[in-house]
Short mmCIF file of C-alpha atoms in Angstrom, two decimals:
data_model
loop_
_atom_site.label_atom_id
_atom_site.label_comp_id
_atom_site.label_asym_id
_atom_site.label_seq_id
_atom_site.Cartn_x
_atom_site.Cartn_y
_atom_site.Cartn_z
CA MET A 1 -2.79 2.78 -47.99
CA VAL A 2 -5.38 4.90 -45.87
CA MET A 3 -7.32 1.12 -45.18
CA ARG A 4 -3.98 0.03 -44.47
CA GLN A 5 -3.48 2.79 -41.71
CA ALA A 6 -7.32 2.56 -40.62
CA ILE A 7 -6.66 -0.98 -39.61
CA GLY A 8 -3.67 0.16 -38.06
CA MET A 9 -5.18 2.14 -36.16
CA LEU A 10 -7.86 0.00 -35.01
CA ARG A 11 -5.56 -2.22 -34.14
CA GLY A 12 -3.73 0.12 -31.54
CA ARG A 13 -6.93 0.38 -30.10
CA ALA A 14 -7.83 -2.69 -29.95
CA THR A 15 -4.46 -3.56 -27.84
CA VAL A 16 -5.11 -1.35 -25.00
CA PRO A 17 -8.34 -3.49 -23.39
CA LEU A 18 -6.34 -7.26 -24.55
CA LEU A 19 -3.72 -5.77 -22.68
CA LEU A 20 -5.60 -4.76 -19.90
CA ALA A 21 -7.38 -8.70 -20.00
CA LEU A 22 -3.96 -10.28 -20.09
CA ALA A 23 -4.11 -9.19 -16.16
CA GLY A 24 -6.52 -11.55 -15.82
CA CYS A 25 -4.42 -14.60 -17.23
CA ASN A 26 -1.58 -14.44 -14.17
CA GLN A 27 -3.47 -16.32 -11.33
CA GLN A 28 -0.18 -16.98 -9.45
CA GLN A 29 0.82 -13.18 -8.97
CA SER A 30 -2.46 -10.81 -9.38
CA ALA A 31 -4.46 -8.18 -7.28
CA LEU A 32 -7.22 -8.96 -9.15
CA VAL A 33 -7.57 -13.19 -8.37
CA PRO A 34 -7.19 -13.35 -4.21
CA PHE A 35 -6.44 -15.95 -2.67
CA GLY A 36 -6.61 -13.58 1.10
CA GLU A 37 -9.81 -12.02 2.81
CA GLU A 38 -7.49 -8.87 2.12
CA ALA A 39 -6.90 -8.80 -1.47
CA ALA A 40 -10.58 -9.95 -1.98
CA VAL A 41 -11.80 -6.41 -0.01
CA LEU A 42 -9.11 -4.45 -1.87
CA ARG A 43 -10.40 -5.72 -5.39
CA HIS A 44 -13.67 -5.02 -4.33
CA LEU A 45 -12.92 -1.58 -3.38
CA THR A 46 -10.89 -1.48 -6.94
CA VAL A 47 -13.54 -2.30 -8.80
CA VAL A 48 -16.68 -0.10 -7.03
CA MET A 49 -13.83 3.01 -7.23
CA VAL A 50 -13.43 2.84 -10.83
CA ALA A 51 -16.67 1.98 -11.62
CA GLY A 52 -17.77 4.95 -9.76
CA ALA A 53 -14.69 7.01 -11.27
CA VAL A 54 -16.23 5.65 -14.59
CA VAL A 55 -19.65 7.00 -13.77
CA ILE A 56 -17.96 10.50 -13.07
CA ALA A 57 -16.03 10.66 -15.95
CA LEU A 58 -18.61 9.74 -18.09
CA ALA A 59 -21.25 12.29 -16.76
CA LEU A 60 -18.56 14.76 -17.06
CA ALA A 61 -18.28 14.17 -20.75
CA ALA A 62 -22.35 14.29 -21.05
CA LEU A 63 -21.90 18.10 -19.38
CA MET A 64 -19.11 19.38 -21.36
CA ALA A 65 -20.85 18.05 -24.89
CA TRP A 66 -23.87 19.59 -23.71
CA ALA A 67 -22.00 23.03 -22.55
CA VAL A 68 -19.98 22.75 -26.09
CA ARG A 69 -23.58 23.08 -28.45
CA ALA A 70 -25.77 24.54 -26.01
CA PRO A 71 -26.88 28.35 -26.63
CA GLU A 72 -24.69 31.23 -25.10
CA GLY A 73 -26.94 32.54 -22.27
CA ARG A 74 -29.16 29.09 -21.84
CA LEU A 75 -28.69 29.33 -17.96
CA GLY A 76 -27.92 32.32 -17.16
CA LEU A 77 -25.83 34.11 -14.07
CA ARG A 78 -27.90 32.56 -11.67
CA GLY A 79 -28.16 29.03 -13.67
CA GLY A 80 -24.53 29.11 -14.06
CA GLU A 81 -23.59 29.70 -10.50
CA ARG A 82 -25.56 27.27 -8.76
CA LEU A 83 -24.58 24.63 -11.50
CA ILE A 84 -21.30 25.33 -10.18
CA LEU A 85 -22.31 25.38 -6.65
CA VAL A 86 -23.88 22.48 -7.55
CA ALA A 87 -21.48 20.16 -9.78
CA GLY A 88 -18.35 21.88 -8.89
CA GLY A 89 -18.90 21.95 -4.97
CA VAL A 90 -21.67 19.24 -3.49
CA LEU A 91 -21.95 16.65 -5.92
CA PRO A 92 -18.06 15.80 -5.52
CA THR A 93 -18.23 16.41 -2.03
CA VAL A 94 -21.00 14.15 -1.02
CA LEU A 95 -19.62 11.25 -3.66
CA LEU A 96 -16.21 11.77 -1.74
CA LEU A 97 -17.33 11.73 1.13
CA GLY A 98 -19.82 8.50 0.46
CA LEU A 99 -16.76 6.22 -1.09
CA LEU A 100 -14.40 7.47 2.03
CA ALA A 101 -17.30 6.01 3.95
CA TYR A 102 -17.85 2.78 2.07
CA SER A 103 -13.52 2.21 2.38
CA LEU A 104 -13.27 3.03 5.20
CA PRO A 105 -14.13 -0.26 7.16
CA ALA A 106 -11.03 -1.84 5.55
CA MET A 107 -8.97 -0.11 7.01
CA ARG A 108 -10.47 -1.98 10.53
CA PRO A 109 -7.11 -3.80 11.80
CA ARG A 110 -7.73 -7.88 11.37
CA ALA A 111 -8.46 -8.89 14.80
CA VAL A 112 -5.71 -11.03 16.02
CA ALA A 113 -5.10 -13.46 19.29
CA PRO A 114 -1.82 -14.86 20.58
CA ALA A 115 -2.41 -18.11 20.02
CA ASP A 116 -1.70 -17.02 16.21
CA LEU A 117 1.13 -18.26 13.99
CA ARG A 118 3.44 -15.49 13.43
CA ILE A 119 6.01 -15.51 10.99
CA ALA A 120 9.03 -13.59 10.72
CA VAL A 121 9.57 -12.44 7.71
CA THR A 122 12.97 -10.73 6.63
CA GLY A 123 14.01 -9.02 3.11
CA GLU A 124 17.58 -9.38 2.37
CA GLN A 125 19.84 -8.13 -0.31
CA PHE A 126 18.55 -10.75 -2.48
CA TRP A 127 16.17 -13.22 -0.55
CA TRP A 128 13.84 -13.31 2.07
CA ARG A 129 14.33 -15.06 5.89
CA VAL A 130 11.58 -16.74 6.92
CA GLN A 131 10.98 -18.23 10.42
CA TYR A 132 7.74 -19.54 11.29
CA GLU A 133 6.85 -18.96 15.45
CA PRO A 134 3.60 -21.14 16.66
CA ALA A 135 2.46 -20.22 19.66
CA GLY A 136 4.09 -21.73 22.36
CA ALA A 137 6.61 -23.51 20.57
CA ALA A 138 10.09 -23.04 19.04
CA PRO A 139 10.37 -21.15 15.91
CA VAL A 140 11.12 -22.73 12.97
CA THR A 141 13.73 -21.07 10.35
CA SER A 142 13.51 -21.54 6.55
CA ALA A 143 14.00 -19.13 3.54
CA ASN A 144 12.44 -17.90 0.31
CA GLU A 145 9.57 -19.84 0.30
CA ILE A 146 6.39 -18.63 2.04
CA ARG A 147 3.54 -21.44 4.02
CA ILE A 148 0.49 -20.47 5.31
CA PRO A 149 -2.55 -22.21 6.58
CA VAL A 150 -5.87 -21.51 4.68
CA GLY A 151 -8.95 -20.29 7.22
CA ARG A 152 -6.55 -19.04 9.68
CA THR A 153 -5.77 -15.57 10.60
CA VAL A 154 -1.45 -15.08 10.54
CA LEU A 155 0.43 -12.60 11.60
CA LEU A 156 3.45 -10.86 9.17
CA HIS A 157 6.62 -9.51 11.10
CA LEU A 158 7.90 -7.33 8.47
CA GLU A 159 11.64 -5.80 9.41
CA GLY A 160 14.62 -5.14 6.40
CA ARG A 161 17.95 -6.30 7.26
CA ASP A 162 19.96 -3.48 4.83
CA VAL A 163 17.97 -1.59 3.32
CA VAL A 164 14.04 -0.78 2.56
CA HIS A 165 12.36 -3.97 0.94
CA SER A 166 9.15 -4.14 0.11
CA PHE A 167 6.82 -7.38 0.69
CA TRP A 168 4.04 -7.93 -1.93
CA ILE A 169 1.70 -11.24 -2.54
CA PRO A 170 -0.58 -9.53 -4.56
CA GLY A 171 -3.36 -12.12 -4.45
CA LEU A 172 -2.98 -12.56 -0.26
CA ALA A 173 -3.13 -8.18 0.67
CA GLY A 174 -1.83 -5.23 0.61
CA LYS A 175 1.81 -4.73 -0.01
CA THR A 176 4.27 -3.78 3.22
CA ASP A 177 7.44 -1.84 3.75
CA MET A 178 10.07 -3.89 5.03
CA ILE A 179 12.45 -1.19 7.07
CA PRO A 180 15.75 -1.51 8.78
CA GLY A 181 14.86 -1.49 12.52
CA ARG A 182 11.30 -1.32 12.43
CA ARG A 183 9.05 -4.27 12.50
CA ASN A 184 5.44 -3.38 10.27
CA VAL A 185 2.77 -6.03 10.94
CA MET A 186 0.17 -6.97 9.12
CA ALA A 187 -2.86 -9.92 9.42
CA VAL A 188 -3.62 -12.05 6.95
CA ARG A 189 -6.19 -14.54 6.37
CA ALA A 190 -6.18 -17.11 3.28
CA THR A 191 -9.04 -18.47 1.87
CA ARG A 192 -8.22 -20.87 -0.93
CA ALA A 193 -5.10 -23.50 -1.08
CA GLY A 194 -2.61 -23.11 -3.62
CA LEU A 195 0.31 -21.95 -5.53
CA PHE A 196 0.77 -18.28 -5.53
CA ARG A 197 3.77 -15.95 -5.90
CA GLY A 198 5.24 -12.44 -4.25
CA GLN A 199 7.70 -10.05 -5.04
CA CYS A 200 10.07 -7.27 -3.64
CA THR A 201 8.56 -4.35 -4.75
CA GLU A 202 11.12 -1.55 -3.98
CA PHE A 203 13.74 -1.22 -5.56
CA CYS A 204 16.78 -2.82 -3.51
CA GLY A 205 20.20 -2.88 -5.45
CA LEU A 206 20.87 -4.96 -8.73
CA SER A 207 18.86 -7.72 -8.05
CA HIS A 208 15.74 -6.33 -6.98
CA ALA A 209 13.81 -7.62 -9.49
CA LEU A 210 14.98 -10.87 -9.10
CA MET A 211 13.99 -10.77 -5.43
CA ALA A 212 10.50 -13.00 -5.60
CA PHE A 213 9.45 -15.82 -3.42
CA ASP A 214 6.73 -18.72 -3.66
CA VAL A 215 3.89 -19.12 -1.30
CA VAL A 216 1.92 -21.98 -0.98
CA ALA A 217 -1.12 -22.10 0.97
CA MET A 218 -2.30 -25.29 2.52
CA PRO A 219 -5.04 -26.91 4.55
CA ALA A 220 -4.16 -25.94 8.19
CA ALA A 221 -4.27 -29.65 8.89
CA GLU A 222 -1.73 -30.49 6.48
CA PHE A 223 0.13 -27.12 6.85
CA ASP A 224 0.86 -28.10 10.68
CA ARG A 225 1.54 -31.52 9.25
CA TRP A 226 4.23 -29.46 7.07
CA LEU A 227 5.58 -27.47 10.17
CA ALA A 228 6.59 -30.52 12.53
CA ALA A 229 8.21 -31.76 9.41
CA GLU A 230 10.24 -28.94 8.31
CA ARG A 231 11.23 -29.07 12.70
CA GLN A 232 12.83 -31.68 12.25
CA PRO A 233 16.65 -31.92 11.11
CA ALA A 234 17.13 -32.67 7.29
CA VAL A 235 17.26 -36.38 6.13
CA ALA A 236 20.83 -36.11 4.50
CA PRO A 237 20.92 -38.16 1.00
CA ALA A 238 24.19 -40.08 0.70
CA GLY A 239 27.21 -39.22 -1.33
CA ALA A 240 29.87 -36.91 -1.40
CA GLY A 241 27.56 -34.62 -1.12
CA LYS A 242 27.24 -32.94 2.80
CA ALA A 243 30.99 -34.06 2.86
CA LEU A 244 32.07 -31.08 0.50
CA PHE A 245 29.43 -28.74 1.13
CA LEU A 246 31.19 -29.05 4.65
CA ALA A 247 35.08 -28.54 3.10
CA ASN A 248 33.81 -26.06 1.16
CA GLY A 249 33.20 -23.97 3.47
CA CYS A 250 29.33 -23.45 2.81
CA GLY A 251 28.12 -24.04 7.04
CA GLY A 252 30.18 -20.23 6.98
CA CYS A 253 26.93 -18.87 5.89
CA HIS A 254 24.06 -21.92 5.04
CA ALA A 255 22.11 -24.09 8.45
CA ILE A 256 21.60 -26.96 7.19
CA ARG A 257 19.46 -28.41 10.83
CA GLY A 258 20.97 -31.49 11.55
CA THR A 259 24.55 -31.02 10.63
CA GLY A 260 27.68 -28.84 11.45
CA ALA A 261 26.14 -26.16 9.00
CA ALA A 262 25.05 -23.62 11.49
CA GLY A 263 25.85 -20.32 9.17
CA ALA A 264 22.85 -17.53 9.44
CA ILE A 265 24.15 -15.05 6.95
CA GLY A 266 22.81 -17.15 4.25
CA PRO A 267 19.43 -18.74 3.54
CA ASP A 268 18.92 -21.21 5.91
CA LEU A 269 18.81 -24.61 3.66
CA SER A 270 17.89 -27.00 5.87
CA HIS A 271 14.75 -28.51 3.64
CA LEU A 272 15.86 -27.13 0.37
CA GLY A 273 14.63 -30.46 -1.26
CA GLY A 274 10.96 -29.42 -0.91
CA ARG A 275 11.13 -25.59 -1.76
CA THR A 276 9.40 -25.32 -5.35
CA THR A 277 11.90 -23.10 -6.25
CA ILE A 278 15.84 -22.33 -5.67
CA ALA A 279 17.40 -18.26 -5.43
CA ALA A 280 14.65 -16.25 -4.42
CA GLY A 281 11.63 -17.52 -6.57
CA MET A 282 13.78 -17.37 -9.55
CA LEU A 283 14.95 -20.92 -10.99
CA ARG A 284 13.16 -24.29 -11.04
CA PRO A 285 14.74 -26.47 -8.10
CA THR A 286 16.53 -28.24 -10.64
CA GLU A 287 19.89 -30.14 -9.52
CA ALA A 288 21.59 -29.03 -12.85
CA ASN A 289 20.00 -25.30 -11.83
CA ILE A 290 21.55 -25.54 -8.04
CA ALA A 291 25.06 -26.88 -9.64
CA ALA A 292 25.05 -23.86 -12.08
CA PHE A 293 24.66 -21.70 -9.25
CA VAL A 294 26.52 -22.83 -6.16
CA ARG A 295 29.51 -22.19 -9.13
CA HIS A 296 28.35 -18.87 -10.24
CA PRO A 297 25.31 -17.04 -8.32
CA GLU A 298 26.36 -13.85 -10.08
CA ARG A 299 25.59 -14.57 -13.34
CA PHE A 300 21.80 -15.56 -12.32
CA LYS A 301 21.71 -12.52 -9.56
CA PRO A 302 24.39 -9.28 -10.06
CA GLY A 303 25.12 -8.12 -6.78
CA VAL A 304 24.34 -11.53 -5.22
CA ARG A 305 25.94 -11.87 -1.71
CA MET A 306 27.21 -14.96 -2.46
CA PRO A 307 30.83 -15.63 -3.28
CA ALA A 308 31.34 -17.74 -6.58
CA PHE A 309 33.21 -21.20 -6.96
CA PRO A 310 35.22 -21.22 -10.27
CA GLN A 311 37.11 -23.91 -8.73
CA MET A 312 35.31 -25.93 -7.82
CA SER A 313 34.73 -28.66 -10.43
CA GLU A 314 31.59 -29.49 -12.49
CA ALA A 315 31.33 -32.77 -10.89
CA GLU A 316 31.71 -31.45 -7.15
CA ALA A 317 28.82 -28.68 -7.71
CA ARG A 318 26.75 -31.70 -9.23
CA ALA A 319 27.24 -34.01 -5.81
CA ILE A 320 26.93 -30.60 -3.80
CA ALA A 321 22.88 -29.78 -5.69
CA ARG A 322 21.83 -33.67 -5.25
CA TYR A 323 22.76 -33.69 -1.36
CA LEU A 324 20.63 -29.93 -1.15
CA LYS A 325 18.41 -31.38 -3.65
CA GLY A 326 17.69 -34.12 -1.42
CA LEU A 327 17.15 -32.42 1.65
CA LYS A 328 13.86 -33.43 2.31
CA MET B 1 -25.32 39.67 19.19
CA ILE B 2 -25.46 38.11 15.30
CA GLU B 3 -25.51 41.82 14.57
CA ARG B 4 -22.63 42.73 16.82
CA LEU B 5 -20.72 40.13 15.69
CA ARG B 6 -21.45 40.98 11.70
CA ALA B 7 -20.33 44.17 12.42
CA ARG B 8 -17.18 43.13 14.12
CA ALA B 9 -16.96 40.66 11.21
CA ARG B 10 -17.01 44.02 8.77
CA SER B 11 -14.53 46.13 10.84
CA LEU B 12 -12.07 42.99 10.48
CA ASN B 13 -10.37 43.10 6.85
CA VAL B 14 -9.82 40.18 4.91
CA THR B 15 -6.41 40.26 3.22
CA LEU B 16 -4.42 37.41 1.35
CA TRP B 17 -3.06 36.54 4.27
CA THR B 18 -6.16 35.68 6.05
CA LEU B 19 -7.12 34.08 2.87
CA ILE B 20 -4.32 31.31 4.06
CA VAL B 21 -6.27 30.50 7.55
CA PRO B 22 -8.37 27.97 6.46
CA PRO B 23 -5.93 26.09 4.42
CA THR B 24 -3.36 26.28 6.74
CA VAL B 25 -5.44 25.10 9.85
CA TRP B 26 -6.24 22.51 7.82
CA ALA B 27 -3.01 21.71 7.44
CA ALA B 28 -1.75 22.27 10.94
CA HIS B 29 -4.45 19.88 11.93
CA PHE B 30 -3.46 17.53 8.79
CA LEU B 31 0.23 17.11 10.40
CA PHE B 32 -1.69 17.07 13.78
CA SER B 33 -3.05 14.06 13.10
CA TYR B 34 -0.24 12.52 11.93
CA LEU B 35 1.86 12.96 14.79
CA TRP B 36 -0.48 12.63 17.52
CA ALA B 37 -0.68 8.67 15.98
CA ALA B 38 2.46 8.04 16.13
CA ILE B 39 3.52 9.62 19.19
CA ARG B 40 0.78 7.64 20.98
CA CYS B 41 1.45 4.27 19.45
CA ALA B 42 5.23 4.92 19.80
CA LYS B 43 4.71 5.58 23.57
CA THR B 44 1.55 3.53 24.66
CA GLY B 45 1.81 1.15 22.00
CA SER B 46 -2.08 1.30 21.73
CA PHE B 47 -4.44 2.76 19.43
CA SER B 48 -6.79 5.56 21.92
CA THR B 49 -10.43 4.32 21.97
CA ALA B 50 -11.93 7.11 23.06
CA PRO B 51 -9.50 9.63 22.12
CA GLY B 52 -11.12 12.86 23.55
CA VAL B 53 -8.14 14.99 22.70
CA PHE B 54 -8.01 14.09 18.60
CA TRP B 55 -11.55 15.11 18.27
CA ALA B 56 -10.85 18.39 20.61
CA CYS B 57 -8.25 19.95 18.18
CA THR B 58 -10.75 18.36 15.54
CA ILE B 59 -13.37 20.62 16.23
CA LEU B 60 -11.34 23.55 17.50
CA ALA B 61 -10.26 23.30 13.64
CA LEU B 62 -13.14 23.14 12.58
CA LEU B 63 -14.07 26.04 13.99
CA VAL B 64 -11.49 28.40 13.34
CA ILE B 65 -12.29 27.39 9.68
CA LEU B 66 -15.86 28.43 10.44
CA ALA B 67 -15.24 31.39 11.37
CA SER B 68 -12.54 32.43 9.07
CA GLY B 69 -15.12 31.63 6.79
CA TRP B 70 -18.03 33.51 8.28
CA ILE B 71 -15.79 36.44 8.19
CA ALA B 72 -15.11 36.44 5.00
CA ARG B 73 -18.95 36.10 3.86
CA VAL B 74 -19.91 38.30 5.89
CA GLN B 75 -16.94 40.92 3.84
CA SER B 76 -17.51 39.21 0.68
CA ARG B 77 -21.07 40.97 0.70
CA THR B 78 -19.94 44.67 1.11
CA PRO B 79 -22.56 46.49 0.02
CA GLY B 80 -21.86 49.02 -2.64
CA ASP B 81 -21.59 49.38 -6.72
CA HIS B 82 -23.73 46.53 -8.33
CA PRO B 83 -21.90 43.15 -9.81
CA PRO B 84 -20.10 42.33 -11.35
CA HIS B 85 -17.39 43.39 -9.20
CA GLU B 86 -14.19 43.12 -11.41
CA GLU B 87 -12.63 46.82 -10.98
CA GLY B 88 -9.65 47.41 -9.72
CA THR B 89 -11.36 49.50 -6.70
CA GLU B 90 -10.28 48.41 -2.80
CA THR B 91 -13.45 47.12 -2.56
CA ASP B 92 -13.85 45.06 -5.01
CA ARG B 93 -10.15 43.62 -4.71
CA LEU B 94 -11.82 42.53 -0.84
CA ARG B 95 -14.93 41.60 -1.82
CA PHE B 96 -12.73 39.18 -4.30
CA LEU B 97 -10.46 37.62 -1.51
CA ALA B 98 -13.44 37.76 1.08
CA TYR B 99 -14.76 34.95 -1.55
CA ALA B 100 -11.74 33.08 -2.49
CA THR B 101 -11.58 32.67 1.47
CA MET B 102 -14.86 31.85 1.89
CA LEU B 103 -14.43 28.98 -1.08
CA LEU B 104 -11.32 27.93 0.79
CA ALA B 105 -12.62 27.63 4.33
CA GLY B 106 -15.43 25.43 2.57
CA LEU B 107 -12.50 22.84 0.78
CA SER B 108 -10.67 23.14 4.13
CA PHE B 109 -13.54 22.12 6.23
CA VAL B 110 -14.49 18.99 3.81
CA GLY B 111 -11.14 18.36 3.92
CA VAL B 112 -10.14 18.51 7.71
CA LEU B 113 -13.47 15.94 7.76
CA PHE B 114 -11.68 13.92 5.56
CA THR B 115 -8.94 13.72 7.58
CA ALA B 116 -10.07 13.07 11.04
CA ALA B 117 -13.05 10.25 9.80
CA PRO B 118 -10.19 7.51 9.45
CA VAL B 119 -9.78 7.32 13.27
CA LEU B 120 -13.20 6.08 13.79
CA PHE B 121 -12.12 3.18 12.57
CA LEU B 122 -9.00 2.31 13.40
CA SER B 123 -8.33 0.63 16.40
CA ASP B 124 -4.89 -0.24 16.62
CA CYS B 125 -1.18 0.45 15.94
CA ARG B 126 -0.67 -1.47 13.08
#
């Protein structure tokens, strides 16, 4: 019995560091696995600060252990006062000032040029409106996925539309609130290509936790090609899907470039087939998932603004899904 | 000169009210820093590269804290009976309040410095 308790306690103690270590397994959405310069600076600062805190905590523990064991009167009045002055006043001030001076340069904002790509991201319940605004060219609208060129400075213009959201791509940079009526600007630079993830980090309603997005960092030349293609009207596949999409009034809220659908209430669907997820980072973009979401979005996103279409047959939903999936 | 100042400082009385002067100056400077940055950014759209007003106010805050700390220091050394000063007398209460004020002045001085430091590194309103 005692043995079992001892093993249980040991196991309990081992769990904490193991759980902490598990944080290192996440490659897509982790501030510990940076793919941008800002996040790398933040991770570095975190490591330095935590190491500093551990050293101070250990020194304090050692001092306490010594104080408990030392014979009474060991220091004397003057010695005690000096210890309090040095260990309680001077040392913390110097250490904190040092850490502050060390961390302050990280506050210096990244220099930006007028030619840098701007991406306006608007948080809405419960999805992300994304607009690419390259210098000297018309903007390109997309949604629920952000693509950025590696090695180039990108300006993110962040705003909320209905309530306060918060924009966080842990691997790229720090967290910034999206506040209605106020534009927060963040300058970032990705350092390596890959598929990453961001998440809303300010409670914004029923589906707050289901409001995420994929981030695709791509080599600059590839990004330019992608943006040029994204600008074009969608190439629609053959089939009854398009007619059904328009007949059901989907175009009242959603836009698909090159069709009559020009709604601006919901996410732009122009190149939905090229996206890595649907429903703001929640579902794999399969035809079955799209069809299920079209008929009953509330089953996947409680509180969603999009109405349900229960009257739509499975076959019709499938046809719309095939059409949307084919929009490349 | 110093002797005269010291005599003047001794004639003042540290009370619970003067005890809160240094932290109040610190709080006021803290509030001022945020308001200054917010108003400047809202009105001009750019962060000042040579923020004279800000540094003037910072130096003023530091001077007030220094002065109140120095007055407190003088009063905490009010001569009289031997330590420990732990009796319920007027003099011991004065020494205690003055000593506490002096420590608070030290903390507030560092606090104001810490508050002001970021301005050295910020260069725009983002």
